Short mmCIF file of C-alpha atoms in Angstrom, two decimals:
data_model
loop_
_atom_site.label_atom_id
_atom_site.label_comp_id
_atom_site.label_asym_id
_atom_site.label_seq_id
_atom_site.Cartn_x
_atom_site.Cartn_y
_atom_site.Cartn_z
CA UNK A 1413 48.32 -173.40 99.08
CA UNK A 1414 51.70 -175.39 98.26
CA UNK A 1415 52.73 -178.41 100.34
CA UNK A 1416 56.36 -179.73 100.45
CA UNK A 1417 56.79 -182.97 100.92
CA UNK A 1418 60.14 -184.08 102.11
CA UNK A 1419 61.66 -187.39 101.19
CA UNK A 1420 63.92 -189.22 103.36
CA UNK A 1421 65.94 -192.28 102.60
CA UNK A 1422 66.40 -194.83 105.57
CA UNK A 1423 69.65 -195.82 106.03
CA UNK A 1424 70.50 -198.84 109.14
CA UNK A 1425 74.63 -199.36 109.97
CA UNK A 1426 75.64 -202.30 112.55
CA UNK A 1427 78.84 -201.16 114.90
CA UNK A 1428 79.29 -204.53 116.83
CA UNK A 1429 76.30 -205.36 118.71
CA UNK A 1430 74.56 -201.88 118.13
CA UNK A 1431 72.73 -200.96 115.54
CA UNK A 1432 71.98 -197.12 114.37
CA UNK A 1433 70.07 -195.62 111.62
CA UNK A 1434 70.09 -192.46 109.93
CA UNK A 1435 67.51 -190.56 108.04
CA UNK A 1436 69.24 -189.00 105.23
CA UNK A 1437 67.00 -186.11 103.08
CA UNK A 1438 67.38 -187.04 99.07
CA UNK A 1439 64.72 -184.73 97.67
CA UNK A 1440 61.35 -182.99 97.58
CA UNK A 1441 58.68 -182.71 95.65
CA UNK A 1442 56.61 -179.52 95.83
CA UNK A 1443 53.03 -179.26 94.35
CA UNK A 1444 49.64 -178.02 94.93
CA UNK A 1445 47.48 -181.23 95.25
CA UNK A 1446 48.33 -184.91 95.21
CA UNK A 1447 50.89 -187.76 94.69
CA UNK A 1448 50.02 -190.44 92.74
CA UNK A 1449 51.29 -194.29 91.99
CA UNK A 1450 51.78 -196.39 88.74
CA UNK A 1451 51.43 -199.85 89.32
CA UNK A 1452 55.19 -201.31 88.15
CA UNK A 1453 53.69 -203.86 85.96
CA UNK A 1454 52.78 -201.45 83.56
CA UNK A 1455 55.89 -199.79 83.59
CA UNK A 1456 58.80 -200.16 81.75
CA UNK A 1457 61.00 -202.62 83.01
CA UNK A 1458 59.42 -202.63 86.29
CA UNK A 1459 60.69 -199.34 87.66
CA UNK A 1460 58.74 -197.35 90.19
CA UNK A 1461 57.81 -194.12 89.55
CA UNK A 1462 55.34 -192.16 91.11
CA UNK A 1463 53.52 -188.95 89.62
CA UNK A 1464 52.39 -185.18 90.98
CA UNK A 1465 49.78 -183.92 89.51
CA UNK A 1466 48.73 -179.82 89.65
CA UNK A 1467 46.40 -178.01 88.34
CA UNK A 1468 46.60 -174.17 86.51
CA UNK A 1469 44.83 -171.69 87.99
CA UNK A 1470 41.64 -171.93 85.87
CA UNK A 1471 41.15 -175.93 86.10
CA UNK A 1472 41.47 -176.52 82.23
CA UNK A 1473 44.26 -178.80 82.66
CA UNK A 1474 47.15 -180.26 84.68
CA UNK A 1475 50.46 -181.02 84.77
CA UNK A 1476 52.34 -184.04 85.83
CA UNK A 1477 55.46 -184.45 87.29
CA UNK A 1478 57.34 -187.75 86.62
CA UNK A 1479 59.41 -188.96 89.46
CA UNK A 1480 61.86 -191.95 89.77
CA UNK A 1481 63.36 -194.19 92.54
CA UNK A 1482 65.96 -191.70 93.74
CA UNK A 1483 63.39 -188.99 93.69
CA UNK A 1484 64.07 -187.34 90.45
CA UNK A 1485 62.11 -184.97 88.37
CA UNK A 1486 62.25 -186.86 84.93
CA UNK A 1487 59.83 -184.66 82.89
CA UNK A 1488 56.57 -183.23 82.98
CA UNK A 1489 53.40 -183.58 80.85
CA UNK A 1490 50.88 -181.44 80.50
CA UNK A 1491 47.07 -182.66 79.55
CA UNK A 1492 43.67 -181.15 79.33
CA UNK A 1493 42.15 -184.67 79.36
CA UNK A 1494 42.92 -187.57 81.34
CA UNK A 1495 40.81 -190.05 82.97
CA UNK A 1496 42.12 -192.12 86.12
CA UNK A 1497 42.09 -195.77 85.65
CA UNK A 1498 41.42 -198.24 88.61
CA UNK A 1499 43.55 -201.69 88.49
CA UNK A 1500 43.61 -204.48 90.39
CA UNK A 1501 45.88 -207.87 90.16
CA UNK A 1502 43.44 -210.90 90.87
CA UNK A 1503 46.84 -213.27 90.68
CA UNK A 1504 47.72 -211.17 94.08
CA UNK A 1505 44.88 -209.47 95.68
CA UNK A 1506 43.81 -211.47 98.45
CA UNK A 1507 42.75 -208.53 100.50
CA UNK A 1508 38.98 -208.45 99.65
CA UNK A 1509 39.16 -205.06 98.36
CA UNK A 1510 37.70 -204.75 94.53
CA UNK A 1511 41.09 -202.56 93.46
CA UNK A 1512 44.78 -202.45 94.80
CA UNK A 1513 44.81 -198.86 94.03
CA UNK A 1514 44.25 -196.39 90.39
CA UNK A 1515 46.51 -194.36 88.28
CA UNK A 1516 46.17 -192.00 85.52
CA UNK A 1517 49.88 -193.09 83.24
CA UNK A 1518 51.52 -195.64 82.50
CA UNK A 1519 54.01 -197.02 79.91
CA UNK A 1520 53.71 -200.75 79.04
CA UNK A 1521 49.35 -201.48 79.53
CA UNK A 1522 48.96 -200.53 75.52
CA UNK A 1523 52.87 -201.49 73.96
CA UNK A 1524 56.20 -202.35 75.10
CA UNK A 1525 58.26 -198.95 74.87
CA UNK A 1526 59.26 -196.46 77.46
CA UNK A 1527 56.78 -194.13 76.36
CA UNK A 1528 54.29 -192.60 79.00
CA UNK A 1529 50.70 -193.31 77.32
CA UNK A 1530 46.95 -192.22 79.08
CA UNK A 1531 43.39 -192.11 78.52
CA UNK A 1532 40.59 -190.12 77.69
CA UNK A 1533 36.74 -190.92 77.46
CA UNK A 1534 35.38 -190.07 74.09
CA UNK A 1535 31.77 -187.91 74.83
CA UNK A 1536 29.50 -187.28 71.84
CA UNK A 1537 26.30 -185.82 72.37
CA UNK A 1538 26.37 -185.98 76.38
CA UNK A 1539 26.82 -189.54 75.74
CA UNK A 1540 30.52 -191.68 76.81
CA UNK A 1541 30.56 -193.54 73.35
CA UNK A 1542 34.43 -194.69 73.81
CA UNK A 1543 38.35 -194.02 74.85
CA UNK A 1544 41.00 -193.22 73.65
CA UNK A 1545 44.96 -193.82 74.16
CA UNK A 1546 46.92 -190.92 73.46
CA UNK A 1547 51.22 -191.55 74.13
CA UNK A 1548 53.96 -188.54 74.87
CA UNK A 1549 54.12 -186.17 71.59
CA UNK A 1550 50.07 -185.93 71.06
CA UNK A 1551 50.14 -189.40 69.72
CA UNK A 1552 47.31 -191.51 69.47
CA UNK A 1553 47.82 -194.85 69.55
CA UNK A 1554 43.98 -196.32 69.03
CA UNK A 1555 40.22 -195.48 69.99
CA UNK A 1556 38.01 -197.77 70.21
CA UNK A 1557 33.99 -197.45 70.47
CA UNK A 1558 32.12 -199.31 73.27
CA UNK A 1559 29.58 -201.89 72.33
CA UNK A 1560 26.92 -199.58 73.70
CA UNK A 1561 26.54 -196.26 74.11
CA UNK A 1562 26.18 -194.59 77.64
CA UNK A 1563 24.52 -191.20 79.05
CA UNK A 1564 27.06 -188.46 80.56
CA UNK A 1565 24.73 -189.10 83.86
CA UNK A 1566 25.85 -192.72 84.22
CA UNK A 1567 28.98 -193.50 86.26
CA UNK A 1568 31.33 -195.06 83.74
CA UNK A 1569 34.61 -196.50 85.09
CA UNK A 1570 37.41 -197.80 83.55
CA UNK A 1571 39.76 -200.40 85.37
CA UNK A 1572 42.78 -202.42 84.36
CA UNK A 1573 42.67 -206.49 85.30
CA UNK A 1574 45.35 -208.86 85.24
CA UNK A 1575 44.07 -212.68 85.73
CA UNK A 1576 46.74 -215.36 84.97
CA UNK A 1577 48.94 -214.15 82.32
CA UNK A 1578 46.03 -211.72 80.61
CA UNK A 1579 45.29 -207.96 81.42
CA UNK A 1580 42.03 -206.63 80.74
CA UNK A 1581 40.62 -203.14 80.30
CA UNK A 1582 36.88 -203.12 81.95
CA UNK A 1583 34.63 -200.79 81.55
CA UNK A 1584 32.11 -200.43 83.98
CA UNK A 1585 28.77 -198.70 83.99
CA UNK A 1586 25.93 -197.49 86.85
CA UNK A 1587 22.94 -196.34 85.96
CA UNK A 1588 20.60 -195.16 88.39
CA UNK A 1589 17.18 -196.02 87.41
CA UNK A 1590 15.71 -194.11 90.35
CA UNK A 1591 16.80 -193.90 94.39
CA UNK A 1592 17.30 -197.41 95.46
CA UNK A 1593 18.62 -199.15 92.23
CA UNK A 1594 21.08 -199.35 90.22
CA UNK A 1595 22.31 -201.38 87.59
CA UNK A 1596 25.82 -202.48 87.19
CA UNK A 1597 27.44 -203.76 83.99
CA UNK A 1598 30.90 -204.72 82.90
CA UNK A 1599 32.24 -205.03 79.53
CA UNK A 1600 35.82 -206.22 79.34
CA UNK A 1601 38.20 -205.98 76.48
CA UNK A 1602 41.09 -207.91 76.09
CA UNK A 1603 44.85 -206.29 75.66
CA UNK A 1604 47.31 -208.09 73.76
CA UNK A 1605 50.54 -205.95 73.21
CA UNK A 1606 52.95 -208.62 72.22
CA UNK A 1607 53.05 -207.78 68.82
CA UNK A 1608 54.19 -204.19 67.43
CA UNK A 1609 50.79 -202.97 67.10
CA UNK A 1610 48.66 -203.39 70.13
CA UNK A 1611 45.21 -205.30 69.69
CA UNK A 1612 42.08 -204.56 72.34
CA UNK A 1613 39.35 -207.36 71.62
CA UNK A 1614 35.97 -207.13 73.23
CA UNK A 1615 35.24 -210.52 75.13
CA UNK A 1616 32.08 -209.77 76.97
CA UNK A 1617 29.49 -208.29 79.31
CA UNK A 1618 28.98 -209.26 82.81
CA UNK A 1619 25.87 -207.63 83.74
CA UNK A 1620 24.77 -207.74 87.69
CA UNK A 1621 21.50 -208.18 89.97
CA UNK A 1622 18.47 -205.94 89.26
CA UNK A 1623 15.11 -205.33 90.45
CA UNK A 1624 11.97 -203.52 88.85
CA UNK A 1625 10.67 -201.59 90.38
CA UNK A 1626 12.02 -200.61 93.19
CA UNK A 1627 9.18 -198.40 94.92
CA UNK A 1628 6.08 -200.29 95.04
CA UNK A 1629 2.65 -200.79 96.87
CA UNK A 1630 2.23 -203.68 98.82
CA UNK A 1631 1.42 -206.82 96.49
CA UNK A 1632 2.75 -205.23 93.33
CA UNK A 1633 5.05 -207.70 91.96
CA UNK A 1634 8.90 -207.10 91.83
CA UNK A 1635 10.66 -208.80 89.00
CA UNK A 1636 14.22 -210.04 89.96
CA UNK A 1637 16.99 -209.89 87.00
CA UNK A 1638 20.10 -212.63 87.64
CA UNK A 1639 21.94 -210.91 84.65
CA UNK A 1640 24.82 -213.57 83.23
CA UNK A 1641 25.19 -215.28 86.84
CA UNK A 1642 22.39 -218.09 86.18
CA UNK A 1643 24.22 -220.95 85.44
CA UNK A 1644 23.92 -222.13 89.67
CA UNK A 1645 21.05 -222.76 91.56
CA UNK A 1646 20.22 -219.50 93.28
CA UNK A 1647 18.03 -219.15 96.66
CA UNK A 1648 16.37 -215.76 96.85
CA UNK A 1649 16.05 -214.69 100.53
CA UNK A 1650 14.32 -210.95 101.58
CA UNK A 1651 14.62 -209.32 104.45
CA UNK A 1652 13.34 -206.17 106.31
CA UNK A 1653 15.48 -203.22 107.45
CA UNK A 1654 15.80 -205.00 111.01
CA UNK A 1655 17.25 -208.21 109.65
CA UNK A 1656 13.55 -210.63 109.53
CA UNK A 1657 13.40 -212.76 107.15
CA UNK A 1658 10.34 -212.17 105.15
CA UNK A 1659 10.60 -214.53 102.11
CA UNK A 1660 12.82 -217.30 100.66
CA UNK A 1661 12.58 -218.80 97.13
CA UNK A 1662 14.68 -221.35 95.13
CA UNK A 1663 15.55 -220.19 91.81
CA UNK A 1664 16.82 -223.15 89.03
CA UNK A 1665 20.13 -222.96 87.42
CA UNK A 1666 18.79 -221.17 84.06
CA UNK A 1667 16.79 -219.23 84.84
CA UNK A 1668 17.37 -215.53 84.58
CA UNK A 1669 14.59 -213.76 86.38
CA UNK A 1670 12.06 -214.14 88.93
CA UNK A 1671 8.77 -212.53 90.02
CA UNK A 1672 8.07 -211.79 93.89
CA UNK A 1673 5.16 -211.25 95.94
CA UNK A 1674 4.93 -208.05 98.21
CA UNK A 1675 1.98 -208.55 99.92
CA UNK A 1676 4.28 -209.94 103.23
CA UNK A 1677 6.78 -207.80 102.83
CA UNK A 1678 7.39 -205.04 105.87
CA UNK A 1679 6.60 -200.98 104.84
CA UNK A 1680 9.71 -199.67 104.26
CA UNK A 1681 13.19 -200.69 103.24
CA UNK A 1682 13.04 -204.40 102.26
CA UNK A 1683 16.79 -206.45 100.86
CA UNK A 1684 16.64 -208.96 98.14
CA UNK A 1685 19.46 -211.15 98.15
CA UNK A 1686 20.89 -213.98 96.07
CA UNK A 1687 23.22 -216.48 97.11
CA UNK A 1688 24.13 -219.23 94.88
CA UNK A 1689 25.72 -222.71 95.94
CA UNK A 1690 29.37 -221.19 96.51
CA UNK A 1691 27.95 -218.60 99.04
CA UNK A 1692 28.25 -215.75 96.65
CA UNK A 1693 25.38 -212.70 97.21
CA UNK A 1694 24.48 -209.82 95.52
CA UNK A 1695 21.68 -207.54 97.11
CA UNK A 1696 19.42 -204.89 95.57
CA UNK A 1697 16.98 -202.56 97.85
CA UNK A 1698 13.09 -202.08 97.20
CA UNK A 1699 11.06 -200.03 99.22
CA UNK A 1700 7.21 -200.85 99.90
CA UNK A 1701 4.37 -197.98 100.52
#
């Protein structure tokens, strides 16, 4: 089922001390599924455009429509492959939210020309081994292979940073090592397209709390993982389902893991938290028999 979307323009005249305003109709846009933004720093010159995206009739791929500022069809693209890229700007984002929003095109995040560019995950053998960044006329511009490989059933997530003056592509991965837990890890590469030929350097992993395992019998230990956040003094508190406080430990700056007792924990859900000296947490869930 189409939907028409109707675009109005909002224009305000002052006749002496009244003011009136007049919606005036200056396009529409007409497609099967969704409207989507491009954040203006990655596009050229800074002006907005927004995108439609529909799909043919038997999935395999879709096509977008390129819109400007006065409502404008500018071209389409069609693309079997095309992954949507979360971004946020840390310089601006004050909101608390991780991301200000995601996009699947752009122009200037891999060079400096007008050119709409995109991505696609590279899967060999049901595994996400890398991207790549294909530009208007079936160009590719690089691929690059990730510093480790990942299964097809992890979540992997891609996401463009800006912090200070640098933008950063991050790749993030889940992996559910059973009901209650999963681990989290980020890998961030950093994009430098000042020069004619764009370079992506990988800078590092950020890897996240962790706890093994995560269904246990009362007084099997539980071994807490800090990944890279050890450099503070953590305090370890757990707590039941209903909020009790069951257990609190001090954990030195250094130290990367940390073996728990069960034996007072409640039956049930149980929360292990961390919180280091700048009131930071992370959580992770175990359940006890």
């Amino acid at each position: 089922m189409k939907k028409l979307f109707v675009l109005a323009l909002l224009f305000a005249g002052v006749c002496g001390a009244s003011a009136q305003s007049e919606l005036t109709k200056v396009g529409e846009v007409e497609v099967n599924s969704l409207l989507c933004r491009c954040p203006s720093e990655f596009l050229y010159e800074g002006k907005a455009h927004f995108l439609t995206r529909t799909w043919d009739s038997t999935g395999d791929s879709s096509t977008f429509g390129i819109y400007n500022s006065d409502i404008e069809l500018e071209k389409t693209i069609t693309l079997t492959d095309v992954t949507y890229i979360y971004y946020t700007n840390l310089n601006t984002n004050n909101s608390g939210d991780e991301f200000d929003s995601d996009f699947y095109m752009s122009q200037t995040l891999f060079n400096q020309d007008d050119k709409w560019e995109w991505v696609n995950q590279i899967i060999e053998d049901d595994k996400y081994v890398g991207f790549q960044v294909m530009q208007e006329g079936d160009v590719e511009l690089f691929n690059l292979r990730y510093e480790e490989e990942f299964s097809k059933n992890a979540d992997v997530a891609l996401s463009a940073w800006i912090m200070d003056d640098k933008v950063y592509l991050a790749v993030r991965s889940a992996v559910q090592n059973d009901l209650w837990d999963v681990t989290y890890s980020w890998y961030f590469y950093l994009i430098d397209n000042s020069a004619e030929k764009t370079n992506i350097k990988y800078v590092g992993k950020v890897k996240g709390l962790s706890a093994m395992p995560t269904i246990v019998e009362r007084s099997t230990p539980v071994t807490v993982e800090f990944g890279d956040n050890t450099e503070a003094t953590h305090e370890i508190i757990v707590t039941s389902a209903s909020g009790q406080v069951l257990q609190r430990q001090k954990v030195v700056a250094g130290q990367n893991s940390v073996s728990l007792n069960t034996s007072r924990w409640s039956k049930g859900l149980n929360i292990v938290t961390t919180k280091n000296s700048d009131n930071e947490t992370e959580s992770c869930k175990i359940i006890v028999k």
